[in-house]
PDB file of C-alpha atoms in Angstrom:
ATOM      1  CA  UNK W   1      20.034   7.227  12.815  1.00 40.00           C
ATOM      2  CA  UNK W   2      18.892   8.804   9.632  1.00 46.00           C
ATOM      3  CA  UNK W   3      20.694   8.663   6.580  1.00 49.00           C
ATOM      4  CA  UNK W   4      21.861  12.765   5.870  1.00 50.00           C
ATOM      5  CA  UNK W   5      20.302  13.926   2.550  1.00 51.00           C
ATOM      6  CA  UNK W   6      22.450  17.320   0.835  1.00 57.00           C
ATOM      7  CA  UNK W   7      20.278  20.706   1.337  1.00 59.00           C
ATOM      8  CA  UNK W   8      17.419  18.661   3.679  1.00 56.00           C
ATOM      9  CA  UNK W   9      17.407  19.466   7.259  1.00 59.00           C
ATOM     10  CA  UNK W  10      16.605  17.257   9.855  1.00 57.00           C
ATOM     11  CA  UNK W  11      12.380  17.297   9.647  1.00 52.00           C
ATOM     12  CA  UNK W  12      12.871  16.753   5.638  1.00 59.00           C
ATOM     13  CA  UNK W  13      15.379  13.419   6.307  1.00 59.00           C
ATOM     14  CA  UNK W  14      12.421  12.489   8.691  1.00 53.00           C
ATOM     15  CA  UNK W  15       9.468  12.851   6.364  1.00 62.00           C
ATOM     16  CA  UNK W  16      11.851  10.911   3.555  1.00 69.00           C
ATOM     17  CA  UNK W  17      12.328   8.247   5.903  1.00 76.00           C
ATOM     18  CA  UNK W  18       8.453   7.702   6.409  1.00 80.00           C
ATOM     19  CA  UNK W  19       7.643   7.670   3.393  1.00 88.00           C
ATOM     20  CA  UNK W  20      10.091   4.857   2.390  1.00 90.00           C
ATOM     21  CA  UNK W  21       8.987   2.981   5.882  1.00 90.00           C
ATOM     22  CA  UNK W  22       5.165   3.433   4.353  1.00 92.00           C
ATOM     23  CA  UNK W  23       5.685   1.893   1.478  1.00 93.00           C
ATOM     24  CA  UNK W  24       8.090  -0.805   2.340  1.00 94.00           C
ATOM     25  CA  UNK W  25       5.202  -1.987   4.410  1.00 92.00           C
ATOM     26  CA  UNK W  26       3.203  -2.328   1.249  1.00 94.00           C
ATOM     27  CA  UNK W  27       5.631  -3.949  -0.744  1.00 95.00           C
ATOM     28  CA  UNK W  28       8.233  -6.324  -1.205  1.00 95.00           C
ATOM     29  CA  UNK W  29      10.857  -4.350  -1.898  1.00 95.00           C
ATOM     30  CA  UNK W  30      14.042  -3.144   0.237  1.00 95.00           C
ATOM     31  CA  UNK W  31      13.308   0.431  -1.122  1.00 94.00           C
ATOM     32  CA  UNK W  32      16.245   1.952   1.638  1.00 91.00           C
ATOM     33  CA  UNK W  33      18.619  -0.895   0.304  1.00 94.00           C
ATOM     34  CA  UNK W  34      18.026   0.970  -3.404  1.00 94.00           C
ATOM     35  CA  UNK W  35      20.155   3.314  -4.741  1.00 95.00           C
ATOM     36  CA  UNK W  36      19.296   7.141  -5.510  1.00 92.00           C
ATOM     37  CA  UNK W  37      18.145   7.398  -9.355  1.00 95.00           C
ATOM     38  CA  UNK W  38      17.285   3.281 -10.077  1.00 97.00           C
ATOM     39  CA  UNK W  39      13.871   1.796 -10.314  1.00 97.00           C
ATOM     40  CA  UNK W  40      12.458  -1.743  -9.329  1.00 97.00           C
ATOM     41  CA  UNK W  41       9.516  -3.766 -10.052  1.00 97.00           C
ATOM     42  CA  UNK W  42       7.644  -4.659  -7.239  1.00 97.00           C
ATOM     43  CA  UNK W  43       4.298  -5.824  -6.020  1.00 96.00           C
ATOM     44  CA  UNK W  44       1.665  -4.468  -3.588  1.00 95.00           C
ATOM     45  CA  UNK W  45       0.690  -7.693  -1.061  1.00 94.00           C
ATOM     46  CA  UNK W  46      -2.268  -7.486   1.166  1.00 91.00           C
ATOM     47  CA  UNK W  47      -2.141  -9.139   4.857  1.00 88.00           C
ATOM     48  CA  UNK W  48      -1.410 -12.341   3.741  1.00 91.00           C
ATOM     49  CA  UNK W  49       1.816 -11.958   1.270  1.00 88.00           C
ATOM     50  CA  UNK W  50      -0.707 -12.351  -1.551  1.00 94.00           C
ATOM     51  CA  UNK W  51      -0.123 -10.258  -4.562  1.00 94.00           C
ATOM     52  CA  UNK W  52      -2.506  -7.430  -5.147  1.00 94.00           C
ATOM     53  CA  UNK W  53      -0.720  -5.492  -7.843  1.00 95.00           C
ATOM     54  CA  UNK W  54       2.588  -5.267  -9.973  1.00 95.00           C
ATOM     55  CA  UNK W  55       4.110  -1.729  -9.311  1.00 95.00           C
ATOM     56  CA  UNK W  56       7.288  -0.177 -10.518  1.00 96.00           C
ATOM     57  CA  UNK W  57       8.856   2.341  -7.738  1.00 96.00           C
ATOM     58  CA  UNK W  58      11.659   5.092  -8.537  1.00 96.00           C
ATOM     59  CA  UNK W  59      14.238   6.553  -5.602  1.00 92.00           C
ATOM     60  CA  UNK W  60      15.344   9.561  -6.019  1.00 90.00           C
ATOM     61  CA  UNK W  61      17.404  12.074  -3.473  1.00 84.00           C
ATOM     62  CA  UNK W  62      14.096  13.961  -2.551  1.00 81.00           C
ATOM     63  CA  UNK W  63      11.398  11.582  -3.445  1.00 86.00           C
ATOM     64  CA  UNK W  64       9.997   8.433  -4.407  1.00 90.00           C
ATOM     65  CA  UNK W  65       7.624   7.659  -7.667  1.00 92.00           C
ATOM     66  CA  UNK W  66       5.108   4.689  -7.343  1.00 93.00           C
ATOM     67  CA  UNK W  67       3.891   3.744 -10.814  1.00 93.00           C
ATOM     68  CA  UNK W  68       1.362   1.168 -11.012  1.00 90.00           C
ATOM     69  CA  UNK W  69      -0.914  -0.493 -13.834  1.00 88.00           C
ATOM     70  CA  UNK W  70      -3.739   2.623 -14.637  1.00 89.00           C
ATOM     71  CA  UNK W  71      -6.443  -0.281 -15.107  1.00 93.00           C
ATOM     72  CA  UNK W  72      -5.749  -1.040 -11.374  1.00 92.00           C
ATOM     73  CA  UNK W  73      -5.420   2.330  -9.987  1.00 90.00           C
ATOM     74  CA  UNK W  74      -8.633   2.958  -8.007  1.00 93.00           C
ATOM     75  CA  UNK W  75      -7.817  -0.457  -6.388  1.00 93.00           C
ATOM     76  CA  UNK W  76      -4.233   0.563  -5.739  1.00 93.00           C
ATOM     77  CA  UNK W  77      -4.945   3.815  -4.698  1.00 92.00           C
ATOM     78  CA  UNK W  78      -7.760   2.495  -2.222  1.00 94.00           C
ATOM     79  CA  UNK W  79      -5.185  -0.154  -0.967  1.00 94.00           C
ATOM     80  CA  UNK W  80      -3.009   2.561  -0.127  1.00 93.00           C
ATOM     81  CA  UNK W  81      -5.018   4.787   1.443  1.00 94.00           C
ATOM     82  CA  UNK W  82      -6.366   2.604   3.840  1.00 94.00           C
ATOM     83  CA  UNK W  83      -2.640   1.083   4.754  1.00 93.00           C
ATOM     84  CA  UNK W  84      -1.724   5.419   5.319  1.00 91.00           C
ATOM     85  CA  UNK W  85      -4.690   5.130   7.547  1.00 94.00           C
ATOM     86  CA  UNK W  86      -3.361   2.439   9.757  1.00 92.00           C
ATOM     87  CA  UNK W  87      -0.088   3.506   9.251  1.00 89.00           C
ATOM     88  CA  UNK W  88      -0.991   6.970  10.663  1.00 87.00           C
ATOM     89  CA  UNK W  89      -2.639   5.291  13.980  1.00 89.00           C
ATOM     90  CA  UNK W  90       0.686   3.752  14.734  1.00 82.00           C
TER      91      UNK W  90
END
């Protein structure tokens, strides 16, 4: 059962919930586990736990900031769009 968030409805607590599902498949991070307002360094891994990028991700009440290394943002970026891809097809 999803988590209530204050002044979200039901399809908002959804959409939240993706998103951290999304990205926890992309890193190694418990982002649920987090609490609202900290930060963590993480890494991206590819399919076989090997580390593609360092990446430092924010929780918030409402949303979620992904900051990673601007030298390695086209090949982040790509990374994560094709992961959205397949995560989409699931």
């Amino acid at each position: 059962m999803p988590i209530y968030y204050a002044n979200q409805g039901v399809l908002l607590e959804h959409i939240y919930t993706y998103r951290i599902r999304f990205l926890e498949s992309l890193v190694v991070t418990d982002i649920e586990e987090m609490l609202f307002g900290s930060s963590v360094l993480s890494v991206f891994t590819n399919e076989n736990s090997g580390i593609i990028d360092d990446t430092v991700i924010c929780k918030h009440t409402d949303h979620l900031y992904v900051m990673s290394n601007v030298a390695c943002a086209d090949k982040d970026l790509a990374h994560v769009r094709t992961k959205m891809e397949e995560f989409q097809k699931k």
